[in-house]
Amino acid sequence: MQLIQRNPQLSAYLAADDVVDHRHPLVRETAARLAAGTRDAYAYAEAAYTFVRDEIAHSQDSGDLAVTWRASDVLARGTGICCAKSHALAALLRVEGIPAAFCYQRLADDDGSRPFVHGLLALRLPGSDLWARVDARGNKPGVDARFSLDEERLAWQARPEFSEVDYPVLYDVPHEAVLRALKTAPDRPSLWPIHPTEL
């Protein structure tokens, strides 16, 4: 699949804002702690990915009812759905000068029902002209996502026979429909009915 930068300026994928608040002290402290044990950008990116995948709980898996959307809040509470975890990973990458983009899949149940938008992240190591998608959703039985820049190791592969889709666009900011749902929902049960089913 050919990934498409929505914003042609690579600097946009390093920016801080209300969602990817990588100037926040907690984001900076977390990044510094992760960077201390790494030797280069690749090793740091893998450490940041593994931290978000394994140490930040997916709220659906853990049963946490909180809905987080700001990167620093995801780190502080230690929970979030896939899209929120992508916000946290983007902040940890961008603060260390690694461009990070938001990307999405449309997934569904095994019979094609109950479609939903799943949030991923793409990163581009300094000196490279290639983007690589990674999925920090969090592993569980049947899900084994890995950090891999050569061959995608995502939580799920899109199945066209169930109308599942890999969206090719790389967003410099989270998709407005996803962010609106996260900001609006007072708790996770309230989120699912308003979370987008497609983009």
PDB file of C-alpha atoms in Angstrom:
ATOM      1  CA  MET A   1       0.000   0.000   0.000  1.00  0.00           C
ATOM      2  CA  GLN A   2       1.254   3.456  -0.911  1.00  0.00           C
ATOM      3  CA  LEU A   3       1.091   5.704   2.161  1.00  0.00           C
ATOM      4  CA  ILE A   4       0.126   9.312   1.433  1.00  0.00           C
ATOM      5  CA  GLN A   5       1.264  12.286   3.509  1.00  0.00           C
ATOM      6  CA  ARG A   6      -1.725  14.588   3.907  1.00  0.00           C
ATOM      7  CA  ASN A   7       0.610  17.441   4.792  1.00  0.00           C
ATOM      8  CA  PRO A   8       3.599  17.729   2.438  1.00  0.00           C
ATOM      9  CA  GLN A   9       5.691  19.441   5.130  1.00  0.00           C
ATOM     10  CA  LEU A  10       7.554  16.856   7.173  1.00  0.00           C
ATOM     11  CA  SER A  11       7.886  19.376  10.004  1.00  0.00           C
ATOM     12  CA  ALA A  12       4.111  19.095  10.558  1.00  0.00           C
ATOM     13  CA  TYR A  13       4.692  15.531  11.766  1.00  0.00           C
ATOM     14  CA  LEU A  14       6.957  16.837  14.544  1.00  0.00           C
ATOM     15  CA  ALA A  15       4.582  19.508  15.843  1.00  0.00           C
ATOM     16  CA  ALA A  16       3.166  19.793  19.348  1.00  0.00           C
ATOM     17  CA  ASP A  17      -0.466  20.750  19.999  1.00  0.00           C
ATOM     18  CA  ASP A  18      -3.244  20.129  22.519  1.00  0.00           C
ATOM     19  CA  VAL A  19      -3.329  16.414  21.661  1.00  0.00           C
ATOM     20  CA  VAL A  20       0.326  15.651  21.014  1.00  0.00           C
ATOM     21  CA  ASP A  21       1.507  17.804  23.904  1.00  0.00           C
ATOM     22  CA  HIS A  22       5.141  16.770  23.825  1.00  0.00           C
ATOM     23  CA  ARG A  23       6.234  19.916  25.669  1.00  0.00           C
ATOM     24  CA  HIS A  24       4.457  18.561  28.767  1.00  0.00           C
ATOM     25  CA  PRO A  25       6.893  17.624  31.554  1.00  0.00           C
ATOM     26  CA  LEU A  26       5.545  14.064  31.851  1.00  0.00           C
ATOM     27  CA  VAL A  27       6.062  13.413  28.138  1.00  0.00           C
ATOM     28  CA  ARG A  28       9.591  14.804  28.329  1.00  0.00           C
ATOM     29  CA  GLU A  29      10.429  12.839  31.483  1.00  0.00           C
ATOM     30  CA  THR A  30       9.114   9.615  29.988  1.00  0.00           C
ATOM     31  CA  ALA A  31      11.032  10.192  26.759  1.00  0.00           C
ATOM     32  CA  ALA A  32      14.248  10.961  28.649  1.00  0.00           C
ATOM     33  CA  ARG A  33      13.907   7.769  30.680  1.00  0.00           C
ATOM     34  CA  LEU A  34      13.349   5.680  27.547  1.00  0.00           C
ATOM     35  CA  ALA A  35      16.156   7.400  25.650  1.00  0.00           C
ATOM     36  CA  ALA A  36      18.662   6.776  28.448  1.00  0.00           C
ATOM     37  CA  GLY A  37      18.878   3.109  27.553  1.00  0.00           C
ATOM     38  CA  THR A  38      19.079   3.491  23.770  1.00  0.00           C
ATOM     39  CA  ARG A  39      21.911   4.144  21.326  1.00  0.00           C
ATOM     40  CA  ASP A  40      20.136   5.557  18.246  1.00  0.00           C
ATOM     41  CA  ALA A  41      16.802   6.678  16.807  1.00  0.00           C
ATOM     42  CA  TYR A  42      15.778   3.145  15.825  1.00  0.00           C
ATOM     43  CA  ALA A  43      16.396   1.783  19.312  1.00  0.00           C
ATOM     44  CA  TYR A  44      14.575   4.717  20.881  1.00  0.00           C
ATOM     45  CA  ALA A  45      11.582   4.319  18.562  1.00  0.00           C
ATOM     46  CA  GLU A  46      11.370   0.625  19.417  1.00  0.00           C
ATOM     47  CA  ALA A  47      11.631   1.375  23.158  1.00  0.00           C
ATOM     48  CA  ALA A  48       8.885   4.011  22.944  1.00  0.00           C
ATOM     49  CA  TYR A  49       6.667   1.675  20.945  1.00  0.00           C
ATOM     50  CA  THR A  50       7.174  -1.220  23.369  1.00  0.00           C
ATOM     51  CA  PHE A  51       6.489   1.042  26.347  1.00  0.00           C
ATOM     52  CA  VAL A  52       3.171   2.279  24.946  1.00  0.00           C
ATOM     53  CA  ARG A  53       2.144  -1.162  23.713  1.00  0.00           C
ATOM     54  CA  ASP A  54       2.948  -2.988  26.965  1.00  0.00           C
ATOM     55  CA  GLU A  55       2.805  -0.422  29.787  1.00  0.00           C
ATOM     56  CA  ILE A  56      -0.211   1.655  28.740  1.00  0.00           C
ATOM     57  CA  ALA A  57      -3.282  -0.550  29.078  1.00  0.00           C
ATOM     58  CA  HIS A  58      -5.885  -0.695  26.343  1.00  0.00           C
ATOM     59  CA  SER A  59      -8.932   0.401  28.318  1.00  0.00           C
ATOM     60  CA  GLN A  60     -11.225  -2.134  26.654  1.00  0.00           C
ATOM     61  CA  ASP A  61      -8.908  -4.963  27.718  1.00  0.00           C
ATOM     62  CA  SER A  62      -8.366  -3.677  31.250  1.00  0.00           C
ATOM     63  CA  GLY A  63     -11.963  -2.634  31.891  1.00  0.00           C
ATOM     64  CA  ASP A  64     -11.000   0.975  32.633  1.00  0.00           C
ATOM     65  CA  LEU A  65     -13.956   3.241  31.901  1.00  0.00           C
ATOM     66  CA  ALA A  66     -11.869   6.391  31.409  1.00  0.00           C
ATOM     67  CA  VAL A  67     -11.594   7.998  27.985  1.00  0.00           C
ATOM     68  CA  THR A  68      -8.248   9.696  27.400  1.00  0.00           C
ATOM     69  CA  TRP A  69      -7.165  11.628  24.316  1.00  0.00           C
ATOM     70  CA  ARG A  70      -4.311  13.984  25.262  1.00  0.00           C
ATOM     71  CA  ALA A  71      -0.888  12.291  25.153  1.00  0.00           C
ATOM     72  CA  SER A  72       0.148  13.429  28.625  1.00  0.00           C
ATOM     73  CA  ASP A  73      -3.158  12.211  30.097  1.00  0.00           C
ATOM     74  CA  VAL A  74      -2.723   8.808  28.448  1.00  0.00           C
ATOM     75  CA  LEU A  75       0.706   8.546  30.072  1.00  0.00           C
ATOM     76  CA  ALA A  76      -0.512   9.852  33.442  1.00  0.00           C
ATOM     77  CA  ARG A  77      -3.520   7.513  33.666  1.00  0.00           C
ATOM     78  CA  GLY A  78      -1.762   4.621  31.964  1.00  0.00           C
ATOM     79  CA  THR A  79      -4.785   3.827  29.793  1.00  0.00           C
ATOM     80  CA  GLY A  80      -6.440   4.577  26.485  1.00  0.00           C
ATOM     81  CA  ILE A  81      -8.049   3.008  23.452  1.00  0.00           C
ATOM     82  CA  CYS A  82      -5.940   2.401  20.322  1.00  0.00           C
ATOM     83  CA  CYS A  83      -6.306   5.951  19.008  1.00  0.00           C
ATOM     84  CA  ALA A  84      -5.342   7.533  22.343  1.00  0.00           C
ATOM     85  CA  LYS A  85      -2.343   5.225  22.669  1.00  0.00           C
ATOM     86  CA  SER A  86      -1.251   6.394  19.214  1.00  0.00           C
ATOM     87  CA  HIS A  87      -1.410   9.990  20.480  1.00  0.00           C
ATOM     88  CA  ALA A  88       0.932   9.072  23.342  1.00  0.00           C
ATOM     89  CA  LEU A  89       3.349   7.261  21.052  1.00  0.00           C
ATOM     90  CA  ALA A  90       3.368  10.184  18.626  1.00  0.00           C
ATOM     91  CA  ALA A  91       4.309  12.544  21.453  1.00  0.00           C
ATOM     92  CA  LEU A  92       7.138  10.287  22.618  1.00  0.00           C
ATOM     93  CA  LEU A  93       8.508  10.026  19.085  1.00  0.00           C
ATOM     94  CA  ARG A  94       8.115  13.662  18.111  1.00  0.00           C
ATOM     95  CA  VAL A  95       9.789  14.970  21.254  1.00  0.00           C
ATOM     96  CA  GLU A  96      12.896  13.059  20.162  1.00  0.00           C
ATOM     97  CA  GLY A  97      12.756  14.394  16.589  1.00  0.00           C
ATOM     98  CA  ILE A  98      11.150  11.343  14.964  1.00  0.00           C
ATOM     99  CA  PRO A  99       8.271  12.265  12.605  1.00  0.00           C
ATOM    100  CA  ALA A 100       5.047  10.474  13.555  1.00  0.00           C
ATOM    101  CA  ALA A 101       1.760  10.308  11.639  1.00  0.00           C
ATOM    102  CA  PHE A 102      -1.708   9.102  12.534  1.00  0.00           C
ATOM    103  CA  CYS A 103      -3.240   6.447  10.302  1.00  0.00           C
ATOM    104  CA  TYR A 104      -6.281   4.250  10.525  1.00  0.00           C
ATOM    105  CA  GLN A 105      -7.967   1.015   9.572  1.00  0.00           C
ATOM    106  CA  ARG A 106     -11.641   0.180   9.280  1.00  0.00           C
ATOM    107  CA  LEU A 107     -12.106  -3.171  11.022  1.00  0.00           C
ATOM    108  CA  ALA A 108     -15.137  -5.303  11.898  1.00  0.00           C
ATOM    109  CA  ASP A 109     -16.240  -8.449  13.675  1.00  0.00           C
ATOM    110  CA  ASP A 110     -15.627 -11.777  11.972  1.00  0.00           C
ATOM    111  CA  ASP A 111     -19.010 -11.633  10.242  1.00  0.00           C
ATOM    112  CA  GLY A 112     -18.425  -8.088   8.987  1.00  0.00           C
ATOM    113  CA  SER A 113     -20.751  -6.510  11.541  1.00  0.00           C
ATOM    114  CA  ARG A 114     -19.993  -3.724  14.025  1.00  0.00           C
ATOM    115  CA  PRO A 115     -17.355  -1.846  12.003  1.00  0.00           C
ATOM    116  CA  PHE A 116     -15.056   0.558  13.822  1.00  0.00           C
ATOM    117  CA  VAL A 117     -12.081   2.797  13.111  1.00  0.00           C
ATOM    118  CA  HIS A 118      -8.832   1.482  14.549  1.00  0.00           C
ATOM    119  CA  GLY A 119      -5.955   3.876  15.207  1.00  0.00           C
ATOM    120  CA  LEU A 120      -2.357   3.181  14.208  1.00  0.00           C
ATOM    121  CA  LEU A 121       0.809   5.204  13.939  1.00  0.00           C
ATOM    122  CA  ALA A 122       3.373   5.598  11.188  1.00  0.00           C
ATOM    123  CA  LEU A 123       6.910   6.760  11.849  1.00  0.00           C
ATOM    124  CA  ARG A 124       9.785   7.904   9.703  1.00  0.00           C
ATOM    125  CA  LEU A 125      13.273   7.594  11.104  1.00  0.00           C
ATOM    126  CA  PRO A 126      15.626  10.541  10.524  1.00  0.00           C
ATOM    127  CA  GLY A 127      17.518  10.085   7.274  1.00  0.00           C
ATOM    128  CA  SER A 128      14.876   7.783   5.811  1.00  0.00           C
ATOM    129  CA  ASP A 129      12.316   8.647   3.150  1.00  0.00           C
ATOM    130  CA  LEU A 130      10.035   5.737   4.074  1.00  0.00           C
ATOM    131  CA  TRP A 131       7.136   5.636   6.509  1.00  0.00           C
ATOM    132  CA  ALA A 132       6.430   2.461   8.486  1.00  0.00           C
ATOM    133  CA  ARG A 133       3.136   1.675  10.228  1.00  0.00           C
ATOM    134  CA  VAL A 134       3.179   0.239  13.738  1.00  0.00           C
ATOM    135  CA  ASP A 135       0.334  -0.712  16.065  1.00  0.00           C
ATOM    136  CA  ALA A 136       0.780  -0.041  19.782  1.00  0.00           C
ATOM    137  CA  ARG A 137      -2.762  -1.141  20.677  1.00  0.00           C
ATOM    138  CA  GLY A 138      -1.508  -3.786  23.100  1.00  0.00           C
ATOM    139  CA  ASN A 139      -1.235  -7.512  22.654  1.00  0.00           C
ATOM    140  CA  LYS A 140      -3.618 -10.135  23.993  1.00  0.00           C
ATOM    141  CA  PRO A 141      -4.537 -13.695  22.983  1.00  0.00           C
ATOM    142  CA  GLY A 142      -4.851 -13.651  19.211  1.00  0.00           C
ATOM    143  CA  VAL A 143      -3.062 -10.301  18.843  1.00  0.00           C
ATOM    144  CA  ASP A 144       0.716 -10.188  18.414  1.00  0.00           C
ATOM    145  CA  ALA A 145       1.771  -6.774  17.095  1.00  0.00           C
ATOM    146  CA  ARG A 146       5.509  -6.102  16.870  1.00  0.00           C
ATOM    147  CA  PHE A 147       7.845  -3.213  16.141  1.00  0.00           C
ATOM    148  CA  SER A 148       9.002  -3.789  12.581  1.00  0.00           C
ATOM    149  CA  LEU A 149      10.013  -1.243   9.963  1.00  0.00           C
ATOM    150  CA  ASP A 150      10.648  -3.748   7.176  1.00  0.00           C
ATOM    151  CA  GLU A 151       7.558  -5.949   7.329  1.00  0.00           C
ATOM    152  CA  GLU A 152       4.345  -4.803   8.984  1.00  0.00           C
ATOM    153  CA  ARG A 153       3.454  -6.659  12.172  1.00  0.00           C
ATOM    154  CA  LEU A 154       0.139  -5.010  13.016  1.00  0.00           C
ATOM    155  CA  ALA A 155      -2.518  -6.235  15.420  1.00  0.00           C
ATOM    156  CA  TRP A 156      -4.831  -6.999  12.498  1.00  0.00           C
ATOM    157  CA  GLN A 157      -4.639  -7.196   8.731  1.00  0.00           C
ATOM    158  CA  ALA A 158      -7.558  -5.638   6.888  1.00  0.00           C
ATOM    159  CA  ARG A 159      -9.851  -8.233   5.297  1.00  0.00           C
ATOM    160  CA  PRO A 160     -11.576  -6.863   2.191  1.00  0.00           C
ATOM    161  CA  GLU A 161     -14.126  -9.679   2.273  1.00  0.00           C
ATOM    162  CA  PHE A 162     -15.493  -8.125   5.481  1.00  0.00           C
ATOM    163  CA  SER A 163     -15.315  -4.578   4.069  1.00  0.00           C
ATOM    164  CA  GLU A 164     -12.251  -3.851   6.174  1.00  0.00           C
ATOM    165  CA  VAL A 165      -9.971  -1.108   4.869  1.00  0.00           C
ATOM    166  CA  ASP A 166      -6.425   0.159   5.282  1.00  0.00           C
ATOM    167  CA  TYR A 167      -6.689   3.925   4.914  1.00  0.00           C
ATOM    168  CA  PRO A 168      -3.523   5.160   3.161  1.00  0.00           C
ATOM    169  CA  VAL A 169      -3.556   8.750   4.430  1.00  0.00           C
ATOM    170  CA  LEU A 170      -0.956   9.841   6.991  1.00  0.00           C
ATOM    171  CA  TYR A 171      -2.411  12.609   9.132  1.00  0.00           C
ATOM    172  CA  ASP A 172      -0.258  15.155  10.923  1.00  0.00           C
ATOM    173  CA  VAL A 173      -3.087  15.640  13.436  1.00  0.00           C
ATOM    174  CA  PRO A 174      -5.650  13.058  14.573  1.00  0.00           C
ATOM    175  CA  HIS A 175      -8.689  12.677  12.324  1.00  0.00           C
ATOM    176  CA  GLU A 176     -11.347  15.143  13.449  1.00  0.00           C
ATOM    177  CA  ALA A 177     -14.086  12.490  13.721  1.00  0.00           C
ATOM    178  CA  VAL A 178     -11.954  10.320  15.981  1.00  0.00           C
ATOM    179  CA  LEU A 179     -10.858  13.213  18.162  1.00  0.00           C
ATOM    180  CA  ARG A 180     -14.400  14.585  18.440  1.00  0.00           C
ATOM    181  CA  ALA A 181     -15.665  11.238  19.743  1.00  0.00           C
ATOM    182  CA  LEU A 182     -12.834  10.946  22.280  1.00  0.00           C
ATOM    183  CA  LYS A 183     -13.390  14.481  23.554  1.00  0.00           C
ATOM    184  CA  THR A 184     -17.178  14.109  23.735  1.00  0.00           C
ATOM    185  CA  ALA A 185     -17.562  10.759  25.489  1.00  0.00           C
ATOM    186  CA  PRO A 186     -17.727  10.975  29.305  1.00  0.00           C
ATOM    187  CA  ASP A 187     -16.756   7.311  29.627  1.00  0.00           C
ATOM    188  CA  ARG A 188     -15.865   4.332  27.460  1.00  0.00           C
ATOM    189  CA  PRO A 189     -19.400   2.841  27.219  1.00  0.00           C
ATOM    190  CA  SER A 190     -20.527   6.222  25.891  1.00  0.00           C
ATOM    191  CA  LEU A 191     -17.669   6.277  23.384  1.00  0.00           C
ATOM    192  CA  TRP A 192     -18.483   3.240  21.280  1.00  0.00           C
ATOM    193  CA  PRO A 193     -21.870   4.467  19.956  1.00  0.00           C
ATOM    194  CA  ILE A 194     -20.287   7.731  18.722  1.00  0.00           C
ATOM    195  CA  HIS A 195     -16.878   6.409  17.663  1.00  0.00           C
ATOM    196  CA  PRO A 196     -16.623   6.561  13.850  1.00  0.00           C
ATOM    197  CA  THR A 197     -17.278   3.385  11.894  1.00  0.00           C
ATOM    198  CA  GLU A 198     -15.475   4.690   8.804  1.00  0.00           C
ATOM    199  CA  LEU A 199     -13.503   7.708   7.611  1.00  0.00           C
TER     200      LEU A 199
END
